[in-house]
Each structure stands twice: as C-alpha cells, then as structure tokens.
Coordinates of N, CA and C in Angstrom, one line a residue:
X1 N -5.4 34.4 -78.6 CA -5.0 35.7 -78.0 C -3.5 35.8 -78.0
X2 N -2.9 36.9 -78.6 CA -1.5 37.1 -78.6 C -1.1 38.1 -77.6
X3 N -0.7 37.6 -76.4 CA -0.4 38.6 -75.3 C 0.9 39.3 -75.6
X4 N 1.7 38.8 -76.5 CA 3.0 39.5 -76.7 C 2.8 40.9 -77.4
X5 N 1.6 41.0 -78.1 CA 1.3 42.3 -78.7 C 0.5 43.2 -77.8
X6 N 0.2 42.8 -76.6 CA -0.5 43.6 -75.6 C 0.2 43.5 -74.2
X7 N 1.3 44.2 -74.1 CA 2.1 44.0 -72.8 C 1.3 44.4 -71.6
X8 N 0.4 45.4 -71.7 CA -0.3 45.8 -70.5 C -1.2 44.7 -70.0
X9 N -1.9 44.0 -71.0 CA -2.8 42.9 -70.6 C -1.9 41.7 -70.0
X10 N -0.8 41.5 -70.6 CA 0.1 40.4 -70.1 C 0.5 40.7 -68.7
X11 N 0.8 42.0 -68.3 CA 1.2 42.3 -67.0 C 0.0 42.1 -66.0
X12 N -1.2 42.5 -66.5 CA -2.4 42.3 -65.6 C -2.6 40.8 -65.3
X13 N -2.6 40.0 -66.4 CA -2.8 38.6 -66.2 C -1.8 37.9 -65.4
X14 N -0.5 38.3 -65.6 CA 0.6 37.7 -64.8 C 0.5 38.1 -63.3
X15 N 0.1 39.3 -63.0 CA 0.0 39.7 -61.6 C -1.2 39.0 -61.0
X16 N -2.3 38.9 -61.7 CA -3.5 38.2 -61.2 C -3.2 36.7 -61.0
X17 N -2.4 36.1 -61.9 CA -2.0 34.7 -61.7 C -1.2 34.5 -60.5
X18 N -0.2 35.4 -60.3 CA 0.7 35.3 -59.1 C -0.1 35.5 -57.8
X19 N -1.1 36.4 -57.8 CA -1.9 36.7 -56.7 C -2.9 35.6 -56.4
X20 N -3.2 34.8 -57.4 CA -4.2 33.7 -57.2 C -5.6 34.2 -57.5
X21 N -5.8 35.4 -58.1 CA -7.1 35.9 -58.4 C -7.6 35.5 -59.8
X22 N -6.6 35.0 -60.6 CA -7.0 34.5 -61.9 C -7.4 33.0 -61.8
X23 N -8.6 32.7 -62.0 CA -9.1 31.4 -61.7 C -9.9 30.8 -62.9
X24 N -10.2 29.5 -62.7 CA -11.1 28.8 -63.7 C -10.4 28.7 -65.1
X25 N -11.2 28.8 -66.1 CA -10.7 28.6 -67.5 C -9.7 29.7 -67.8
X26 N -9.8 30.9 -67.3 CA -8.8 31.9 -67.6 C -7.4 31.5 -67.1
X27 N -7.4 30.9 -65.9 CA -6.1 30.5 -65.3 C -5.5 29.4 -66.1
X28 N -6.4 28.4 -66.5 CA -5.9 27.3 -67.3 C -5.3 27.8 -68.7
X29 N -6.0 28.7 -69.3 CA -5.5 29.2 -70.6 C -4.2 30.0 -70.4
X30 N -4.1 30.7 -69.3 CA -2.8 31.4 -69.1 C -1.7 30.4 -68.9
X31 N -1.9 29.4 -68.1 CA -0.9 28.3 -67.9 C -0.5 27.7 -69.2
X32 N -1.5 27.4 -70.1 CA -1.2 26.8 -71.4 C -0.3 27.8 -72.2
X33 N -0.6 29.1 -72.2 CA 0.2 30.0 -73.0 C 1.6 30.1 -72.3
X34 N 1.7 30.0 -71.0 CA 3.0 30.1 -70.3 C 3.9 28.9 -70.7
X35 N 3.3 27.7 -70.9 CA 4.1 26.6 -71.3 C 4.6 26.7 -72.7
X36 N 3.9 27.4 -73.6 CA 4.2 27.5 -75.0 C 5.0 28.8 -75.3
X37 N 4.9 29.8 -74.5 CA 5.6 31.1 -74.8 C 6.5 31.6 -73.7
X38 N 7.7 31.6 -74.0 CA 8.7 32.0 -72.9 C 8.4 33.4 -72.3
X39 N 8.1 34.4 -73.1 CA 7.8 35.7 -72.5 C 6.6 35.7 -71.5
X40 N 5.6 34.9 -71.8 CA 4.5 34.8 -70.8 C 5.0 34.1 -69.5
X41 N 5.7 33.1 -69.7 CA 6.3 32.3 -68.6 C 7.2 33.2 -67.7
X42 N 8.0 34.1 -68.4 CA 8.9 35.0 -67.7 C 8.1 36.0 -66.9
X43 N 7.0 36.6 -67.5 CA 6.2 37.5 -66.8 C 5.5 37.0 -65.5
X44 N 5.1 35.7 -65.6 CA 4.5 35.1 -64.4 C 5.5 34.9 -63.3
X45 N 6.7 34.5 -63.7 CA 7.8 34.3 -62.7 C 8.2 35.6 -62.1
X46 N 8.3 36.7 -62.9 CA 8.7 38.0 -62.4 C 7.7 38.5 -61.3
X47 N 6.4 38.3 -61.6 CA 5.4 38.7 -60.6 C 5.4 37.8 -59.4
X48 N 5.6 36.6 -59.5 CA 5.8 35.7 -58.3 C 7.0 36.1 -57.5
X49 N 8.0 36.5 -58.2 CA 9.2 37.0 -57.4 C 8.9 38.3 -56.7
X50 N 8.2 39.2 -57.3 CA 7.8 40.5 -56.7 C 7.0 40.2 -55.4
X51 N 6.0 39.3 -55.5 CA 5.2 39.1 -54.4 C 6.0 38.4 -53.3
X52 N 6.9 37.5 -53.7 CA 7.8 36.9 -52.7 C 8.6 37.9 -51.9
X53 N 9.1 39.0 -52.6 CA 9.8 40.0 -52.0 C 9.0 40.8 -51.0
X54 N 7.7 41.1 -51.4 CA 6.8 41.7 -50.5 C 6.6 40.9 -49.2
X55 N 6.4 39.6 -49.4 CA 6.2 38.7 -48.2 C 7.3 38.8 -47.2
X56 N 8.6 39.1 -47.7 CA 9.7 39.2 -46.8 C 9.5 40.3 -45.7
X57 N 8.7 41.3 -46.1 CA 8.5 42.4 -45.2 C 7.4 42.2 -44.1
X58 N 6.6 41.1 -44.3 CA 5.5 40.9 -43.4 C 6.0 40.3 -42.1
X59 N 5.4 40.7 -41.0 CA 5.8 40.1 -39.7 C 5.4 38.6 -39.6
X60 N 6.1 37.9 -38.8 CA 5.9 36.4 -38.7 C 4.6 36.2 -37.9
X61 N 3.8 35.3 -38.4 CA 2.5 35.0 -37.8 C 2.4 33.5 -37.5
X62 N 2.0 33.1 -36.3 CA 1.9 31.7 -36.0 C 0.5 31.2 -36.4
X63 N 0.4 30.4 -37.4 CA -0.9 29.9 -37.8 C -1.6 29.0 -36.8
X64 N -2.9 28.9 -36.9 CA -3.7 28.0 -36.1 C -3.4 26.6 -36.5
X65 N -3.7 25.6 -35.6 CA -3.4 24.2 -36.0 C -4.3 23.8 -37.2
X66 N -5.5 24.4 -37.3 CA -6.3 23.9 -38.4 C -5.7 24.3 -39.8
X67 N -4.9 25.3 -39.8 CA -4.2 25.6 -41.1 C -3.3 24.5 -41.6
X68 N -2.6 23.9 -40.6 CA -1.7 22.8 -41.0 C -2.5 21.6 -41.4
X69 N -3.6 21.4 -40.8 CA -4.5 20.3 -41.2 C -5.0 20.5 -42.6
X70 N -5.4 21.7 -42.9 CA -5.9 22.0 -44.3 C -4.8 21.8 -45.3
X71 N -3.6 22.2 -45.0 CA -2.5 22.1 -45.9 C -2.2 20.6 -46.1
X72 N -2.2 19.8 -45.0 CA -1.9 18.4 -45.2 C -3.0 17.7 -46.1
X73 N -4.3 18.1 -45.8 CA -5.4 17.5 -46.6 C -5.3 17.9 -48.1
X74 N -4.9 19.1 -48.3 CA -4.8 19.6 -49.7 C -3.7 18.8 -50.4
X75 N -2.5 18.7 -49.7 CA -1.4 18.0 -50.4 C -1.8 16.6 -50.7
X76 N -2.3 15.9 -49.7 CA -2.7 14.5 -49.9 C -3.8 14.3 -51.0
X77 N -4.7 15.3 -51.0 CA -5.8 15.2 -52.0 C -5.2 15.4 -53.4
X78 N -4.3 16.3 -53.6 CA -3.7 16.5 -54.9 C -2.9 15.3 -55.3
X79 N -2.1 14.8 -54.4 CA -1.3 13.6 -54.7 C -2.2 12.4 -55.2
X80 N -3.3 12.2 -54.4 CA -4.2 11.1 -54.8 C -4.9 11.4 -56.1
X81 N -5.3 12.6 -56.3 CA -6.0 13.0 -57.6 C -5.0 12.8 -58.8
X82 N -3.8 13.2 -58.6 CA -2.8 13.1 -59.7 C -2.6 11.6 -60.0
X83 N -2.4 10.8 -59.0 CA -2.2 9.4 -59.2 C -3.4 8.7 -59.9
X84 N -4.6 9.0 -59.4 CA -5.8 8.5 -60.1 C -5.9 8.9 -61.5
X85 N -5.6 10.2 -61.8 CA -5.6 10.6 -63.2 C -4.6 9.9 -64.1
X86 N -3.4 9.6 -63.5 CA -2.4 8.9 -64.3 C -2.9 7.5 -64.6
X87 N -3.5 6.8 -63.6 CA -4.0 5.4 -63.7 C -5.1 5.4 -64.8
X88 N -6.0 6.3 -64.7 CA -7.1 6.4 -65.7 C -6.6 6.6 -67.1
X89 N -5.7 7.5 -67.2 CA -5.1 7.9 -68.5 C -4.4 6.7 -69.1
X90 N -3.6 6.0 -68.3 CA -2.9 4.8 -68.8 C -3.8 3.7 -69.2
X91 N -4.9 3.5 -68.4 CA -5.9 2.5 -68.8 C -6.5 2.8 -70.2
X92 N -6.9 4.1 -70.3 CA -7.5 4.5 -71.6 C -6.5 4.3 -72.7
X93 N -5.2 4.6 -72.5 CA -4.2 4.5 -73.5 C -4.1 3.0 -74.0
X94 N -4.1 2.1 -73.1 CA -3.9 0.7 -73.5 C -5.1 0.2 -74.3
X95 N -6.3 0.8 -74.1 CA -7.5 0.3 -74.8 C -7.7 1.0 -76.2
X96 N -7.2 2.2 -76.4 CA -7.5 2.9 -77.6 C -6.3 3.3 -78.5
X97 N -5.1 2.9 -78.1 CA -3.9 3.0 -79.0 C -3.2 4.3 -78.9
X98 N -2.6 4.7 -80.0 CA -1.6 5.8 -79.9 C -2.3 7.1 -79.5
X99 N -3.4 7.5 -80.1 CA -4.1 8.7 -79.8 C -4.4 8.9 -78.4
X100 N -4.9 7.8 -77.8 CA -5.3 7.8 -76.4 C -4.0 7.9 -75.5
X101 N -3.0 7.2 -76.0 CA -1.7 7.2 -75.2 C -1.2 8.7 -75.1
X102 N -1.2 9.4 -76.2 CA -0.7 10.7 -76.2 C -1.6 11.6 -75.3
X103 N -2.9 11.4 -75.3 CA -3.8 12.2 -74.4 C -3.4 11.9 -73.0
X104 N -3.1 10.6 -72.7 CA -2.8 10.2 -71.3 C -1.5 10.9 -70.9
X105 N -0.6 11.0 -71.8 CA 0.7 11.7 -71.5 C 0.4 13.2 -71.1
X106 N -0.5 13.8 -71.8 CA -0.9 15.2 -71.5 C -1.6 15.3 -70.2
X107 N -2.6 14.4 -70.0 CA -3.3 14.4 -68.7 C -2.4 14.2 -67.5
X108 N -1.4 13.2 -67.7 CA -0.5 12.9 -66.6 C 0.3 14.1 -66.3
X109 N 0.9 14.8 -67.3 CA 1.8 15.9 -67.0 C 0.9 17.1 -66.5
X110 N -0.3 17.2 -67.0 CA -1.1 18.3 -66.5 C -1.5 18.1 -65.0
X111 N -1.8 16.8 -64.7 CA -2.1 16.5 -63.3 C -1.0 16.7 -62.3
X112 N 0.2 16.4 -62.8 CA 1.4 16.6 -62.0 C 1.7 18.1 -61.8
X113 N 1.5 18.9 -62.9 CA 1.7 20.3 -62.8 C 0.7 21.0 -61.8
X114 N -0.6 20.6 -62.0 CA -1.6 21.1 -61.1 C -1.3 20.7 -59.6
X115 N -0.9 19.5 -59.4 CA -0.6 19.1 -58.0 C 0.5 19.9 -57.5
X116 N 1.6 20.1 -58.3 CA 2.7 20.9 -57.8 C 2.3 22.3 -57.5
X117 N 1.5 23.0 -58.4 CA 1.1 24.4 -58.1 C 0.2 24.5 -56.9
X118 N -0.7 23.5 -56.7 CA -1.6 23.6 -55.5 C -0.8 23.4 -54.3
X119 N 0.2 22.5 -54.3 CA 1.0 22.2 -53.1 C 1.8 23.5 -52.7
X120 N 2.4 24.1 -53.8 CA 3.2 25.3 -53.5 C 2.3 26.4 -53.0
X121 N 1.1 26.5 -53.5 CA 0.2 27.6 -53.0 C -0.2 27.3 -51.6
X122 N -0.4 26.1 -51.2 CA -0.8 25.7 -49.8 C 0.4 26.0 -48.9
X123 N 1.6 25.7 -49.4 CA 2.8 25.9 -48.5 C 3.1 27.3 -48.2
X124 N 2.6 28.3 -49.1 CA 2.9 29.7 -48.9 C 1.8 30.4 -48.1
X125 N 0.9 29.6 -47.5 CA -0.2 30.3 -46.7 C 0.4 31.1 -45.6
X126 N 1.5 30.7 -44.9 CA 2.1 31.4 -43.8 C 3.6 31.6 -44.1
X127 N 3.9 32.8 -44.5 CA 5.3 33.0 -44.8 C 6.2 33.0 -43.6
X128 N 5.7 33.2 -42.5 CA 6.5 33.2 -41.2 C 7.0 31.9 -40.8
X129 N 6.6 30.8 -41.3 CA 7.0 29.5 -40.9 C 7.9 28.9 -42.0
X130 N 8.9 29.6 -42.4 CA 9.7 29.1 -43.6 C 10.5 27.8 -43.2
X131 N 10.9 27.7 -42.0 CA 11.7 26.5 -41.6 C 10.9 25.3 -41.7
X132 N 9.6 25.4 -41.2 CA 8.7 24.2 -41.3 C 8.3 23.9 -42.7
X133 N 8.0 25.0 -43.4 CA 7.6 24.8 -44.8 C 8.8 24.3 -45.7
X134 N 10.0 24.5 -45.2 CA 11.2 24.1 -46.0 C 11.2 22.6 -46.2
X135 N 10.8 21.8 -45.2 CA 10.7 20.4 -45.4 C 9.7 19.9 -46.4
X136 N 8.5 20.6 -46.5 CA 7.5 20.3 -47.4 C 7.9 20.7 -48.9
X137 N 8.6 21.8 -49.0 CA 9.1 22.2 -50.3 C 10.2 21.3 -50.8
X138 N 11.1 20.8 -49.9 CA 12.1 19.9 -50.3 C 11.5 18.6 -50.8
X139 N 10.5 18.1 -50.1 CA 9.8 16.9 -50.5 C 9.2 17.0 -51.8
X140 N 8.5 18.1 -52.1 CA 7.9 18.4 -53.4 C 9.0 18.4 -54.5
X141 N 10.1 19.1 -54.2 CA 11.2 19.2 -55.2 C 11.7 17.8 -55.5
X142 N 11.8 16.9 -54.5 CA 12.3 15.6 -54.7 C 11.4 14.8 -55.6
X143 N 10.1 15.0 -55.4 CA 9.1 14.3 -56.2 C 9.2 14.7 -57.7
X144 N 9.4 16.0 -57.9 CA 9.5 16.5 -59.3 C 10.8 16.0 -60.0
X145 N 11.8 15.9 -59.2 CA 13.1 15.4 -59.7 C 13.0 14.0 -60.2
X146 N 12.2 13.1 -59.5 CA 12.1 11.7 -59.9 C 11.0 11.5 -60.9
X147 N 10.2 12.5 -61.2 CA 9.1 12.3 -62.2 C 9.7 12.1 -63.6
X148 N 9.1 11.3 -64.5 CA 9.6 11.1 -65.8 C 9.6 12.4 -66.6
X149 N 10.7 12.7 -67.3 CA 10.8 13.9 -68.1 C 10.9 13.5 -69.6
X150 N 9.7 13.3 -70.2 CA 9.7 12.9 -71.6 C 10.1 14.0 -72.5
X151 N 11.2 13.8 -73.2 CA 11.6 14.9 -74.1 C 11.6 14.5 -75.6
X152 N 11.5 13.2 -75.9 CA 11.5 12.7 -77.3 C 10.4 11.7 -77.4
X153 N 9.7 11.8 -78.6 CA 8.6 10.9 -78.9 C 8.7 10.5 -80.4
X154 N 8.3 9.2 -80.6 CA 8.3 8.7 -82.0 C 7.1 7.7 -82.1
X155 N 6.4 7.8 -83.2 CA 5.4 6.8 -83.5 C 5.9 6.0 -84.7
X156 N 6.2 4.7 -84.5 CA 6.7 3.9 -85.6 C 5.6 3.1 -86.3
X157 N 5.5 3.2 -87.6 CA 4.4 2.7 -88.4 C 5.0 1.7 -89.5
X158 N 4.1 0.9 -90.0 CA 4.5 0.0 -91.1 C 4.4 0.7 -92.4
X159 N 4.6 0.0 -93.5 CA 4.5 0.6 -94.8 C 3.1 1.0 -95.2
X160 N 2.1 0.6 -94.4 CA 0.7 1.1 -94.7 C 0.3 2.2 -93.8
X161 N 1.3 2.8 -93.0 CA 1.1 3.9 -92.1 C 0.2 3.5 -90.9
X162 N 0.2 2.2 -90.6 CA -0.5 1.7 -89.4 C 0.5 1.7 -88.2
X163 N 0.1 2.5 -87.2 CA 1.0 2.7 -86.0 C 1.2 1.3 -85.3
X164 N 2.4 1.0 -85.0 CA 2.7 -0.3 -84.4 C 3.5 -0.2 -83.1
X165 N 4.2 0.9 -82.9 CA 5.1 1.1 -81.7 C 5.2 2.5 -81.4
X166 N 4.9 2.8 -80.1 CA 5.1 4.2 -79.6 C 6.4 4.2 -78.7
X167 N 7.3 5.2 -79.0 CA 8.6 5.3 -78.3 C 8.7 6.6 -77.7
X168 N 9.1 6.6 -76.4 CA 9.4 7.9 -75.7 C 10.8 7.7 -75.0
X169 N 11.4 8.8 -74.8 CA 12.7 8.8 -74.2 C 12.8 9.8 -73.1
X170 N 13.3 9.4 -71.9 CA 13.6 10.2 -70.8 C 15.1 10.3 -70.6
X171 N 15.7 11.4 -71.0 CA 17.1 11.5 -70.9 C 17.7 11.6 -69.5
X172 N 16.9 12.1 -68.6 CA 17.3 12.1 -67.2 C 17.5 10.7 -66.6
X173 N 16.5 9.9 -66.9 CA 16.6 8.5 -66.4 C 17.3 7.6 -67.4
X174 N 17.7 8.1 -68.6 CA 18.4 7.3 -69.6 C 17.5 6.1 -70.0
X175 N 16.2 6.3 -70.2 CA 15.3 5.2 -70.5 C 14.5 5.5 -71.8
X176 N 14.6 4.5 -72.7 CA 13.7 4.4 -73.8 C 12.5 3.5 -73.4
X177 N 11.3 4.0 -73.6 CA 10.1 3.2 -73.3 C 9.4 3.0 -74.6
X178 N 9.1 1.7 -74.9 CA 8.4 1.3 -76.1 C 7.1 0.6 -75.8
X179 N 6.0 1.0 -76.4 CA 4.7 0.4 -76.1 C 4.1 -0.1 -77.5
X180 N 3.9 -1.4 -77.5 CA 3.3 -2.0 -78.7 C 1.8 -1.6 -78.8
X181 N 1.5 -0.9 -79.9 CA 0.1 -0.5 -80.1 C -0.6 -1.2 -81.3
X182 N 0.2 -2.0 -81.9 CA -0.4 -2.8 -83.0 C -0.5 -4.3 -82.7
X183 N -1.0 -5.1 -83.6 CA -1.1 -6.5 -83.3 C 0.0 -7.4 -83.8
X184 N 1.1 -6.8 -84.2 CA 2.2 -7.6 -84.8 C 2.8 -8.5 -83.7
X185 N 3.1 -9.7 -84.0 CA 3.8 -10.7 -83.1 C 4.8 -11.4 -84.0
X186 N 6.1 -11.3 -83.6 CA 7.2 -12.0 -84.3 C 7.2 -13.5 -83.9
X187 N 7.7 -14.3 -84.8 CA 7.8 -15.7 -84.6 C 8.8 -16.0 -83.5
X188 N 8.7 -17.2 -82.9 CA 9.5 -17.6 -81.8 C 11.0 -17.6 -82.0
X189 N 11.4 -17.8 -83.3 CA 12.8 -17.8 -83.6 C 13.3 -16.5 -84.1
X190 N 12.5 -15.4 -83.9 CA 12.9 -14.1 -84.4 C 12.8 -13.0 -83.3
X191 N 13.5 -11.9 -83.4 CA 13.5 -10.8 -82.5 C 13.3 -9.5 -83.2
X192 N 12.7 -8.6 -82.6 CA 12.6 -7.2 -83.1 C 13.8 -6.4 -82.5
X193 N 14.4 -5.6 -83.4 CA 15.6 -4.8 -82.9 C 15.4 -3.4 -83.3
X194 N 15.6 -2.5 -82.3 CA 15.4 -1.0 -82.5 C 16.7 -0.4 -83.0
X195 N 16.6 0.5 -84.0 CA 17.8 1.1 -84.6 C 17.6 2.6 -84.7
X196 N 18.7 3.4 -84.4 CA 18.7 4.8 -84.6 C 19.3 5.0 -86.0
X197 N 18.7 5.9 -86.8 CA 19.1 6.2 -88.2 C 19.6 7.6 -88.2
X198 N 20.9 7.8 -87.9 CA 21.5 9.2 -87.8 C 21.5 9.8 -89.2
X199 N 21.7 11.1 -89.3 CA 21.8 11.8 -90.6 C 23.0 11.4 -91.4
X200 N 24.1 11.0 -90.6 CA 25.3 10.6 -91.3 C 25.8 9.3 -90.6
X201 N 26.4 8.4 -91.4 CA 26.8 7.2 -90.9 C 25.8 6.1 -90.9
X202 N 26.1 4.9 -90.5 CA 25.2 3.8 -90.6 C 24.3 3.7 -89.4
X203 N 23.3 2.8 -89.5 CA 22.3 2.6 -88.4 C 23.1 2.1 -87.1
X204 N 22.5 2.5 -85.9 CA 23.1 2.1 -84.6 C 22.0 1.4 -83.8
X205 N 22.3 0.2 -83.3 CA 21.4 -0.5 -82.6 C 21.2 0.1 -81.2
X206 N 19.9 0.3 -80.8 CA 19.5 0.7 -79.5 C 19.0 -0.4 -78.6
X207 N 18.9 -1.6 -79.1 CA 18.6 -2.7 -78.3 C 17.6 -3.7 -78.9
X208 N 17.6 -4.9 -78.4 CA 16.7 -6.0 -78.9 C 15.4 -6.0 -78.0
X209 N 14.3 -6.1 -78.6 CA 13.0 -6.0 -77.9 C 12.5 -7.3 -77.4
X210 N 12.0 -7.3 -76.2 CA 11.3 -8.5 -75.7 C 9.9 -8.6 -76.3
X211 N 9.1 -9.5 -75.7 CA 7.8 -9.7 -76.3 C 6.7 -9.0 -75.4
X212 N 7.1 -8.3 -74.4 CA 6.1 -7.6 -73.5 C 5.5 -6.5 -74.3
X213 N 4.3 -6.1 -73.8 CA 3.5 -5.0 -74.5 C 4.2 -3.7 -74.2
X214 N 4.8 -3.6 -72.9 CA 5.6 -2.4 -72.6 C 7.0 -2.7 -72.3
X215 N 7.9 -2.1 -73.0 CA 9.3 -2.4 -73.0 C 10.2 -1.2 -72.6
X216 N 11.3 -1.5 -72.0 CA 12.2 -0.4 -71.6 C 13.6 -0.8 -71.9
X217 N 14.3 0.2 -72.5 CA 15.7 0.0 -72.9 C 16.5 1.1 -72.3
X218 N 17.8 0.9 -72.0 CA 18.7 1.9 -71.5 C 19.4 2.6 -72.6
X219 N 19.4 3.9 -72.6 CA 20.1 4.7 -73.7 C 20.5 6.0 -73.1
X220 N 21.6 6.6 -73.6 CA 22.0 7.9 -73.3 C 21.5 8.9 -74.3
X221 N 21.4 10.2 -73.9 CA 20.9 11.2 -74.8 C 21.7 11.3 -76.0
X222 N 23.0 11.1 -75.9 CA 23.9 11.2 -77.1 C 23.5 10.1 -78.1
X223 N 22.8 9.0 -77.7 CA 22.4 8.0 -78.6 C 21.2 8.4 -79.5
X224 N 20.4 9.4 -79.0 CA 19.2 9.8 -79.7 C 19.3 11.3 -80.2
X225 N 20.2 12.1 -79.6 CA 20.2 13.5 -79.9 C 20.5 13.7 -81.4
X226 N 19.7 14.5 -82.1 CA 19.9 14.8 -83.5 C 19.7 13.6 -84.4
X227 N 19.0 12.5 -83.9 CA 18.7 11.4 -84.7 C 17.3 11.6 -85.3
X228 N 17.1 11.7 -86.6 CA 15.8 12.1 -87.1 C 14.8 11.0 -87.2
X229 N 15.3 9.7 -87.2 CA 14.4 8.6 -87.5 C 14.8 7.4 -86.6
X230 N 13.8 6.6 -86.2 CA 14.0 5.3 -85.6 C 13.4 4.3 -86.4
X231 N 13.9 3.0 -86.4 CA 13.4 1.9 -87.2 C 13.5 0.6 -86.4
X232 N 12.6 -0.3 -86.7 CA 12.6 -1.6 -86.1 C 12.7 -2.7 -87.2
X233 N 13.7 -3.5 -87.1 CA 13.9 -4.6 -88.1 C 13.6 -6.0 -87.4
X234 N 13.3 -6.9 -88.3 CA 13.1 -8.3 -87.8 C 14.4 -9.1 -88.0
X235 N 14.9 -9.6 -86.9 CA 16.3 -10.2 -86.9 C 16.2 -11.6 -86.3
X236 N 17.3 -12.4 -86.5 CA 17.3 -13.7 -85.8 C 17.2 -13.5 -84.3
X237 N 16.7 -14.5 -83.6 CA 16.5 -14.4 -82.2 C 17.7 -13.9 -81.5
X238 N 17.6 -12.9 -80.6 CA 18.7 -12.3 -79.9 C 19.3 -11.1 -80.6
X239 N 18.9 -10.8 -81.8 CA 19.4 -9.7 -82.6 C 20.7 -9.9 -83.2
X240 N 21.2 -8.8 -83.8 CA 22.5 -8.8 -84.5 C 23.4 -7.7 -84.0
X241 N 24.7 -7.8 -84.1 CA 25.6 -6.8 -83.7 C 25.3 -5.4 -84.4
X242 N 25.5 -4.3 -83.6 CA 25.2 -3.0 -84.2 C 26.1 -2.7 -85.4
X243 N 27.3 -3.3 -85.4 CA 28.2 -3.0 -86.5 C 27.7 -3.5 -87.9
X244 N 26.9 -4.6 -87.8 CA 26.4 -5.2 -89.1 C 25.3 -4.4 -89.7
X245 N 24.5 -3.7 -88.8 CA 23.3 -3.0 -89.3 C 22.2 -4.0 -89.4
X246 N 21.0 -3.6 -89.8 CA 19.9 -4.5 -89.9 C 20.1 -5.6 -91.0
X247 N 19.9 -6.8 -90.7 CA 20.0 -7.9 -91.7 C 18.7 -8.4 -92.2
X248 N 17.6 -8.1 -91.5 CA 16.3 -8.5 -91.9 C 15.5 -7.3 -92.4
X249 N 14.2 -7.5 -92.7 CA 13.4 -6.4 -93.2 C 13.1 -5.4 -92.1
X250 N 13.0 -4.1 -92.5 CA 12.6 -3.1 -91.6 C 11.1 -3.0 -91.6
X251 N 10.5 -3.4 -90.5 CA 9.0 -3.5 -90.4 C 8.4 -2.2 -90.0
X252 N 9.0 -1.4 -89.1 CA 8.4 -0.2 -88.6 C 9.4 1.0 -88.7
X253 N 8.9 2.2 -88.9 CA 9.8 3.3 -89.0 C 9.1 4.6 -88.7
X254 N 9.8 5.6 -88.1 CA 9.1 6.8 -87.8 C 10.0 7.9 -87.4
X255 N 9.6 9.2 -87.5 CA 10.4 10.3 -87.1 C 10.5 10.4 -85.6
X256 N 11.7 10.8 -85.1 CA 11.9 11.0 -83.6 C 11.8 12.5 -83.4
X257 N 10.9 12.9 -82.6 CA 10.6 14.3 -82.4 C 11.0 14.7 -81.0
X258 N 11.7 15.8 -80.9 CA 12.1 16.4 -79.5 C 11.1 17.4 -79.1
X259 N 10.4 17.1 -78.0 CA 9.4 18.0 -77.4 C 10.0 19.2 -76.9
X260 N 9.4 20.4 -77.2 CA 10.0 21.6 -76.7 C 9.3 22.2 -75.5
X261 N 8.2 21.6 -75.0 CA 7.5 22.2 -73.9 C 8.2 21.8 -72.6

C-alpha cells in the first residue's frame, strides 16, 4: 500500500493511530510504514501533537488509585516482556548463525519500541497529573537514551562466501561489537585484526580481536563513517601497527552498511 498516493487515507490512519483506535495487524503495518517512510511518520506525529493540544483544554481529574496500579502493572509487564524477548532472540541467534542474529536484532528493537509506546500510552491516561507523570516519562527517556543504537552492520565472509563474523557499530556508545558465527579458530601464536578499508588511503586498524565468541572494540563514528568495507587479517600474536597495514592473509571481508531506519 502506498499511502503517499492517498493523502486522505493517510490522514485517517494517522488520526486513528494517534487516538489508539487503530489496532492489531493494521496498527503494526502502519508502524512499519512509519519507520520506513518519513511522510507517514510525520503524519502520525502531527496527529499526536493535535491530540496533545486538545488535552491541554481538559479540566484536571484526580484518577482513582486503581488507575496507578494498572499503569504500574502495564509498565512492569512491558519491561519484562521486552527483556524476555531479547533473551529469547539472543539465544536463537547463537544457535542458528547470522540469519537468526539479524532476526533477533529486529525482535529486540521491535520489543523495545512496543514497550516504549505502551508505556507512553499508559502514562497519558490522566493528563491532569502531569507532574507525577513527568517522573515516569523522564525514566522512560533515560531508558531509551542508554539502549543500543545500532547504525552500522557488516557480515564478514571468507573467499567461499561463508559468513564468519557479524559486526555492528553503536556510534552513541562508540562500540564495535563482533560475533563469531563461523567455526574458524586461529592458532595460539596468531591474532585476528580488524581493518577499515576506506575508499582512499591505506587500511586502518580498528583493533585486535580476542578469542571470545562475542567481542567489543572501542571506535568513534569517524573511524567507520563512509568506510565501504571491513576486513579481518591473520597477524602475529598481538597484531601489527596500523601504519604497516595487514601483513598476513585477509581471511574475512564484507561491506559495511549504514542502517537508515
């Protein structure tokens, strides 16, 4: 469905989404389109802003104690559900390789988004209690600020196109995360070293890898921005200086993709 060619339908769906009357599969499809299409996302935000303005005109109402209990239970339930979904997704990723890992990333981000939307919806039950709701909103914002923001992904494969390493980068936390998804094990006197291959200039070392299945390296966004390819070479134990470039064979290589969602 191309909502951009049907402005009237887009307005109807955006208003229903903001009101909460768009439910089930239709709501999920609308959220998916909003993530992919900026005009759809803007329409939803505009309608949410309109409803927020209407709420300003409503008289303050003191909710019953049971309302706060329901809000608390909803928030805790969504947090628990999101955490369990992330654990299940990670477990599936470790057992099935790259494809499952990518699905787990989608599930994890979807669970986080659903939890955030449900929490915000619960918090807006009583607009008259903004001061008390303010603490809950601030807590939610803090949670979203510390959540991983994966913006770059690369699948590094050998010369037979067998995936061996999955790389993600969180520029906010300045962390490169590498997950071994193949069976390769370097010898005891050797180390794997990660390299950025920029479009101009020589390779730049991003760090020497340990032997753990899940590895993390510190890097700034300037180290990976506009870098089209990452590579892993086999080097003497401890790696080699960045200035020398790779001295051993390049075992794994792959395109670094910047996610746009």
